[in-house]
Each structure stands twice: as C-alpha cells, then as structure tokens.
Amino acid sequence: MAKPERGPVPTKWVDRSFMPAVIALMLFIQVLLLSSHWVEAQENNAFKNYRKVGLNDHLLLLDPQLVFKKVQTDPAIEEADSSEYGDEFISVQCGRRTLVIGFSNGPSEDPNYEIIARKDKKVVRRNVGATSLAVSSSCQIYAAGHTDNSFDMHRKFVITDTAINEVTQPFYLVDKVCPTSTAATLTTEPCGKGSVVATLPKGAEVRVLLSEWFLTDEYDDKHTNCKSGDGTKESYLVSTPFGLVGWVDTTKGTIWGTPGMPLSCIVYNGD
C-alpha cells in the first residue's frame, strides 16, 4: 500500500515588515559615528606612521626619520627651564636646525607647547596652544587642539632664521554639528553682509563647516573683522539640514560652558 503524500511542513510565521526600518536605523548610526570621528581619523591617518614620544605625561609625534633625545639642560632652553614647562624637553635634529620642545598644561589648564629652534647662533621661540603636536622630517610643525580658541583648530607652522610662523589658511576647518541656541540668520558674506540665505529657529541643527579668522598681532591672537555692540563676533560657514550654505556670526561662549549665540557648540576654551 502506497504511503500517502505529506503536505508541506508548516513553518513559523515571522513578521519582517520592520526590517527596512532597522536597516535604515543601523545605516544612520553608522554614518553618524563616521561623521563624528572624521576629523579625528583624518588627523590619525596623517601621522599614523609617526613615532609617539612621551613628553611631560603627554605625547609628541615625530617623523621616523628624525633623530631625537630627551634633555634637561640646553643653552636654548635656559629661559623655558625655569618656567612651568619643568625640566623635560625633547631635542630634535632637523639637518642644521635643532628643535627643543616642551609641554605644559599651563597655570590654568591651557595646554601649550614651548618650541625653541636653534640654527648656528640664531635662536627663535614660540608658544603654541595645542593638545597635540607633530613634527615632520623637514621641521614643519602641525598643531591641533581646542585650547585658547573656540573649536578644535588645526594649524601648521614653519621655522625661519627669525621666527616660527603660522602658515596662513583661507579658512579653518571646524566640521562640527550643533543646535542653534537662538534664531540664526545665514548670509552670503561674513559679518552679516550680503543677502539672506535662510533664517533658522532656535534648536535647528546645523553643521559648522569653516571658520574665518584673521591673524592680527604678534602675540598669536586671532580675531575676526566682525564688530558689534556686544563685542567681537566670529564668522562661521554653516550648512542647514536641507543643505543650504551661508555665513553665521556668533559670539563665543566661555570655558564655564556658556554656549555661543547662536552657534551653541562654539565655546571659548581658555582665559
């Protein structure tokens, strides 16, 4: 007697209607994480092959080709030796030029590097506010950090026989997302000039792209040309959630956490 045919084996019903939403959420989180670490990853990639050297419980990044040593006394650092930089310095040899570099958190937590360059009998020095410093094989200096400024600023310095000069950039990269602390007006030119691109309400999320700063004096102070009744404002190029781009002038908050107006993430870190 032939066995009767068996029907299809029942399977448990699974609701997959929520899967597109889950996938979209996962992609959104991944993009958000990648965006938030973009500048940090870019910085790490730029110096990924550099040697990490300890300096006063901090790190100095050096091109592998550079010859260096730790020193406590040197004719070029007599002045710095008696300052808050202590007695630990890194001496770096770049051809005929010697760099002596120290690090200090400063008397009020203002991280900065003391850089002294000597070539033959010519000595130049400069303090650079930063939390990380890298030196290339040609003695070019790269500094980054949110210290004594309004955001994580990335700068480059070159050394001559008479000075250690910052390389002028047309803008500084900010690349930071933050909500507006008040209503914000985007214009086609810095300092509120030009025509209005858009007006955003308080709480709108914008991406701060670039900063327009100007080097104006010998003490490394940076200012904008935007003056108002409540003091100096800083100009930032931002993009709206829709993708419109324009300039926003904002005051800077303080080290105590007061947000900038109207860009809440622009907070001055320093004295």
mmCIF file with all atom_site columns, C-alpha atoms in Angstrom, residues 153-265:
data_model
loop_
_atom_site.group_PDB
_atom_site.id
_atom_site.type_symbol
_atom_site.label_atom_id
_atom_site.label_alt_id
_atom_site.label_comp_id
_atom_site.label_asym_id
_atom_site.label_entity_id
_atom_site.label_seq_id
_atom_site.pdbx_PDB_ins_code
_atom_site.Cartn_x
_atom_site.Cartn_y
_atom_site.Cartn_z
_atom_site.occupancy
_atom_site.B_iso_or_equiv
_atom_site.pdbx_formal_charge
_atom_site.auth_seq_id
_atom_site.auth_comp_id
_atom_site.auth_asym_id
_atom_site.auth_atom_id
_atom_site.pdbx_PDB_model_num
ATOM 1   C CA . MET A 1 153 ? 41.819 74.253 15.460 1.00 0.00 ? 153 MET A CA 1
ATOM 2   C CA . HIS A 1 154 ? 44.337 72.625 13.089 1.00 0.00 ? 154 HIS A CA 1
ATOM 3   C CA . ARG A 1 155 ? 47.404 74.728 12.244 1.00 0.00 ? 155 ARG A CA 1
ATOM 4   C CA . LYS A 1 156 ? 50.769 74.448 10.540 1.00 0.00 ? 156 LYS A CA 1
ATOM 5   C CA . PHE A 1 157 ? 53.981 76.325 11.416 1.00 0.00 ? 157 PHE A CA 1
ATOM 6   C CA . VAL A 1 158 ? 57.234 76.818 9.522  1.00 0.00 ? 158 VAL A CA 1
ATOM 7   C CA . ILE A 1 159 ? 60.564 77.874 11.004 1.00 0.00 ? 159 ILE A CA 1
ATOM 8   C CA . THR A 1 160 ? 62.848 80.555 9.616  1.00 0.00 ? 160 THR A CA 1
ATOM 9   C CA . ASP A 1 161 ? 66.030 82.112 10.990 1.00 0.00 ? 161 ASP A CA 1
ATOM 10  C CA . THR A 1 162 ? 63.987 84.938 12.504 1.00 0.00 ? 162 THR A CA 1
ATOM 11  C CA . ALA A 1 163 ? 60.645 83.451 13.589 1.00 0.00 ? 163 ALA A CA 1
ATOM 12  C CA . ILE A 1 164 ? 58.306 80.465 13.878 1.00 0.00 ? 164 ILE A CA 1
ATOM 13  C CA . ASN A 1 165 ? 55.392 81.487 11.690 1.00 0.00 ? 165 ASN A CA 1
ATOM 14  C CA . GLU A 1 166 ? 51.925 80.034 11.274 1.00 0.00 ? 166 GLU A CA 1
ATOM 15  C CA . VAL A 1 167 ? 51.034 79.187 7.695  1.00 0.00 ? 167 VAL A CA 1
ATOM 16  C CA . THR A 1 168 ? 48.047 81.289 6.683  1.00 0.00 ? 168 THR A CA 1
ATOM 17  C CA . GLN A 1 169 ? 44.956 79.320 5.662  1.00 0.00 ? 169 GLN A CA 1
ATOM 18  C CA . PRO A 1 170 ? 41.988 80.863 3.849  1.00 0.00 ? 170 PRO A CA 1
ATOM 19  C CA . PHE A 1 171 ? 39.737 79.229 6.456  1.00 0.00 ? 171 PHE A CA 1
ATOM 20  C CA . TYR A 1 172 ? 39.988 76.919 9.450  1.00 0.00 ? 172 TYR A CA 1
ATOM 21  C CA . LEU A 1 173 ? 38.175 73.579 9.299  1.00 0.00 ? 173 LEU A CA 1
ATOM 22  C CA . VAL A 1 174 ? 35.545 73.121 12.035 1.00 0.00 ? 174 VAL A CA 1
ATOM 23  C CA . ASP A 1 175 ? 33.296 70.221 10.864 1.00 0.00 ? 175 ASP A CA 1
ATOM 24  C CA . LYS A 1 176 ? 31.036 70.137 13.902 1.00 0.00 ? 176 LYS A CA 1
ATOM 25  C CA . VAL A 1 177 ? 27.273 69.607 14.264 1.00 0.00 ? 177 VAL A CA 1
ATOM 26  C CA . CYS A 1 178 ? 25.329 71.545 16.861 1.00 0.00 ? 178 CYS A CA 1
ATOM 27  C CA . PRO A 1 179 ? 21.879 73.031 17.541 1.00 0.00 ? 179 PRO A CA 1
ATOM 28  C CA . THR A 1 180 ? 21.352 76.769 17.416 1.00 0.00 ? 180 THR A CA 1
ATOM 29  C CA . SER A 1 181 ? 20.980 78.408 20.826 1.00 0.00 ? 181 SER A CA 1
ATOM 30  C CA . THR A 1 182 ? 18.930 81.272 19.345 1.00 0.00 ? 182 THR A CA 1
ATOM 31  C CA . ALA A 1 183 ? 17.462 82.052 15.946 1.00 0.00 ? 183 ALA A CA 1
ATOM 32  C CA . ALA A 1 184 ? 20.211 82.193 13.305 1.00 0.00 ? 184 ALA A CA 1
ATOM 33  C CA . THR A 1 185 ? 20.476 84.115 10.056 1.00 0.00 ? 185 THR A CA 1
ATOM 34  C CA . LEU A 1 186 ? 22.629 82.794 7.203  1.00 0.00 ? 186 LEU A CA 1
ATOM 35  C CA . THR A 1 187 ? 24.071 85.378 4.831  1.00 0.00 ? 187 THR A CA 1
ATOM 36  C CA . THR A 1 188 ? 26.098 85.237 1.623  1.00 0.00 ? 188 THR A CA 1
ATOM 37  C CA . GLU A 1 189 ? 29.033 87.095 3.202  1.00 0.00 ? 189 GLU A CA 1
ATOM 38  C CA . PRO A 1 190 ? 30.687 87.092 6.652  1.00 0.00 ? 190 PRO A CA 1
ATOM 39  C CA . CYS A 1 191 ? 29.812 89.669 9.309  1.00 0.00 ? 191 CYS A CA 1
ATOM 40  C CA . GLY A 1 192 ? 26.135 89.706 8.344  1.00 0.00 ? 192 GLY A CA 1
ATOM 41  C CA . LYS A 1 193 ? 26.851 91.267 4.969  1.00 0.00 ? 193 LYS A CA 1
ATOM 42  C CA . GLY A 1 194 ? 25.308 90.324 1.644  1.00 0.00 ? 194 GLY A CA 1
ATOM 43  C CA . SER A 1 195 ? 21.850 88.879 1.198  1.00 0.00 ? 195 SER A CA 1
ATOM 44  C CA . VAL A 1 196 ? 19.988 86.489 3.499  1.00 0.00 ? 196 VAL A CA 1
ATOM 45  C CA . VAL A 1 197 ? 20.193 82.812 2.545  1.00 0.00 ? 197 VAL A CA 1
ATOM 46  C CA . ALA A 1 198 ? 17.976 81.420 5.299  1.00 0.00 ? 198 ALA A CA 1
ATOM 47  C CA . THR A 1 199 ? 16.668 82.096 8.793  1.00 0.00 ? 199 THR A CA 1
ATOM 48  C CA . LEU A 1 200 ? 16.636 79.207 11.249 1.00 0.00 ? 200 LEU A CA 1
ATOM 49  C CA . PRO A 1 201 ? 14.731 78.926 14.537 1.00 0.00 ? 201 PRO A CA 1
ATOM 50  C CA . LYS A 1 202 ? 16.269 78.140 17.902 1.00 0.00 ? 202 LYS A CA 1
ATOM 51  C CA . GLY A 1 203 ? 17.142 74.435 18.189 1.00 0.00 ? 203 GLY A CA 1
ATOM 52  C CA . ALA A 1 204 ? 17.782 73.890 14.482 1.00 0.00 ? 204 ALA A CA 1
ATOM 53  C CA . GLU A 1 205 ? 20.690 71.507 13.900 1.00 0.00 ? 205 GLU A CA 1
ATOM 54  C CA . VAL A 1 206 ? 23.401 72.872 11.617 1.00 0.00 ? 206 VAL A CA 1
ATOM 55  C CA . ARG A 1 207 ? 26.799 71.638 10.524 1.00 0.00 ? 207 ARG A CA 1
ATOM 56  C CA . VAL A 1 208 ? 29.535 74.180 11.161 1.00 0.00 ? 208 VAL A CA 1
ATOM 57  C CA . LEU A 1 209 ? 31.920 73.833 8.225  1.00 0.00 ? 209 LEU A CA 1
ATOM 58  C CA . LEU A 1 210 ? 34.569 76.558 8.266  1.00 0.00 ? 210 LEU A CA 1
ATOM 59  C CA . SER A 1 211 ? 35.750 79.499 10.316 1.00 0.00 ? 211 SER A CA 1
ATOM 60  C CA . GLU A 1 212 ? 37.045 82.793 9.004  1.00 0.00 ? 212 GLU A CA 1
ATOM 61  C CA . TRP A 1 213 ? 39.657 84.166 11.389 1.00 0.00 ? 213 TRP A CA 1
ATOM 62  C CA . PHE A 1 214 ? 42.355 86.757 10.927 1.00 0.00 ? 214 PHE A CA 1
ATOM 63  C CA . LEU A 1 215 ? 45.846 86.857 12.419 1.00 0.00 ? 215 LEU A CA 1
ATOM 64  C CA . THR A 1 216 ? 46.174 90.417 13.610 1.00 0.00 ? 216 THR A CA 1
ATOM 65  C CA . ASP A 1 217 ? 49.063 90.790 16.057 1.00 0.00 ? 217 ASP A CA 1
ATOM 66  C CA . GLU A 1 218 ? 52.447 89.471 17.126 1.00 0.00 ? 218 GLU A CA 1
ATOM 67  C CA . TYR A 1 219 ? 51.024 87.644 20.141 1.00 0.00 ? 219 TYR A CA 1
ATOM 68  C CA . ASP A 1 220 ? 49.313 84.976 18.041 1.00 0.00 ? 220 ASP A CA 1
ATOM 69  C CA . ASP A 1 221 ? 45.861 86.374 18.855 1.00 0.00 ? 221 ASP A CA 1
ATOM 70  C CA . LYS A 1 222 ? 43.170 85.693 16.292 1.00 0.00 ? 222 LYS A CA 1
ATOM 71  C CA . HIS A 1 223 ? 40.227 87.946 15.625 1.00 0.00 ? 223 HIS A CA 1
ATOM 72  C CA . THR A 1 224 ? 37.527 88.458 13.071 1.00 0.00 ? 224 THR A CA 1
ATOM 73  C CA . ASN A 1 225 ? 36.572 91.709 11.408 1.00 0.00 ? 225 ASN A CA 1
ATOM 74  C CA . CYS A 1 226 ? 33.029 91.473 12.752 1.00 0.00 ? 226 CYS A CA 1
ATOM 75  C CA . LYS A 1 227 ? 32.368 94.121 15.368 1.00 0.00 ? 227 LYS A CA 1
ATOM 76  C CA . SER A 1 228 ? 29.061 94.678 17.119 1.00 0.00 ? 228 SER A CA 1
ATOM 77  C CA . GLY A 1 229 ? 27.649 96.413 20.138 1.00 0.00 ? 229 GLY A CA 1
ATOM 78  C CA . ASP A 1 230 ? 28.208 93.343 22.315 1.00 0.00 ? 230 ASP A CA 1
ATOM 79  C CA . GLY A 1 231 ? 31.818 92.816 21.280 1.00 0.00 ? 231 GLY A CA 1
ATOM 80  C CA . THR A 1 232 ? 33.626 90.800 18.654 1.00 0.00 ? 232 THR A CA 1
ATOM 81  C CA . LYS A 1 233 ? 31.785 88.070 16.792 1.00 0.00 ? 233 LYS A CA 1
ATOM 82  C CA . GLU A 1 234 ? 33.279 85.177 14.858 1.00 0.00 ? 234 GLU A CA 1
ATOM 83  C CA . SER A 1 235 ? 32.126 84.196 11.362 1.00 0.00 ? 235 SER A CA 1
ATOM 84  C CA . TYR A 1 236 ? 31.391 80.564 10.521 1.00 0.00 ? 236 TYR A CA 1
ATOM 85  C CA . LEU A 1 237 ? 30.227 78.957 7.292  1.00 0.00 ? 237 LEU A CA 1
ATOM 86  C CA . VAL A 1 238 ? 27.398 76.511 8.075  1.00 0.00 ? 238 VAL A CA 1
ATOM 87  C CA . SER A 1 239 ? 25.004 74.239 6.235  1.00 0.00 ? 239 SER A CA 1
ATOM 88  C CA . THR A 1 240 ? 21.329 73.791 7.119  1.00 0.00 ? 240 THR A CA 1
ATOM 89  C CA . PRO A 1 241 ? 19.549 70.419 7.473  1.00 0.00 ? 241 PRO A CA 1
ATOM 90  C CA . PHE A 1 242 ? 18.236 70.972 3.948  1.00 0.00 ? 242 PHE A CA 1
ATOM 91  C CA . GLY A 1 243 ? 21.712 71.691 2.572  1.00 0.00 ? 243 GLY A CA 1
ATOM 92  C CA . LEU A 1 244 ? 21.745 75.460 2.178  1.00 0.00 ? 244 LEU A CA 1
ATOM 93  C CA . VAL A 1 245 ? 25.097 77.097 2.928  1.00 0.00 ? 245 VAL A CA 1
ATOM 94  C CA . GLY A 1 246 ? 25.738 80.540 4.385  1.00 0.00 ? 246 GLY A CA 1
ATOM 95  C CA . TRP A 1 247 ? 27.691 82.543 6.945  1.00 0.00 ? 247 TRP A CA 1
ATOM 96  C CA . VAL A 1 248 ? 26.594 82.850 10.568 1.00 0.00 ? 248 VAL A CA 1
ATOM 97  C CA . ASP A 1 249 ? 28.098 85.334 13.017 1.00 0.00 ? 249 ASP A CA 1
ATOM 98  C CA . THR A 1 250 ? 28.226 84.035 16.567 1.00 0.00 ? 250 THR A CA 1
ATOM 99  C CA . THR A 1 251 ? 29.506 85.118 19.928 1.00 0.00 ? 251 THR A CA 1
ATOM 100 C CA . LYS A 1 252 ? 31.747 82.627 21.682 1.00 0.00 ? 252 LYS A CA 1
ATOM 101 C CA . GLY A 1 253 ? 30.695 81.001 24.914 1.00 0.00 ? 253 GLY A CA 1
ATOM 102 C CA . THR A 1 254 ? 33.101 80.617 27.836 1.00 0.00 ? 254 THR A CA 1
ATOM 103 C CA . ILE A 1 255 ? 35.222 77.889 29.373 1.00 0.00 ? 255 ILE A CA 1
ATOM 104 C CA . TRP A 1 256 ? 32.464 77.500 32.001 1.00 0.00 ? 256 TRP A CA 1
ATOM 105 C CA . GLY A 1 257 ? 30.160 76.075 29.338 1.00 0.00 ? 257 GLY A CA 1
ATOM 106 C CA . THR A 1 258 ? 28.071 79.050 28.285 1.00 0.00 ? 258 THR A CA 1
ATOM 107 C CA . PRO A 1 259 ? 27.051 78.301 24.673 1.00 0.00 ? 259 PRO A CA 1
ATOM 108 C CA . GLY A 1 260 ? 27.826 80.631 21.828 1.00 0.00 ? 260 GLY A CA 1
ATOM 109 C CA . MET A 1 261 ? 24.967 82.657 20.359 1.00 0.00 ? 261 MET A CA 1
ATOM 110 C CA . PRO A 1 262 ? 23.543 81.413 18.016 1.00 0.00 ? 262 PRO A CA 1
ATOM 111 C CA . LEU A 1 263 ? 26.036 78.537 17.452 1.00 0.00 ? 263 LEU A CA 1
ATOM 112 C CA . SER A 1 264 ? 25.918 76.636 20.744 1.00 0.00 ? 264 SER A CA 1
ATOM 113 C CA . CYS A 1 265 ? 28.994 74.492 20.028 1.00 0.00 ? 265 CYS A CA 1
#
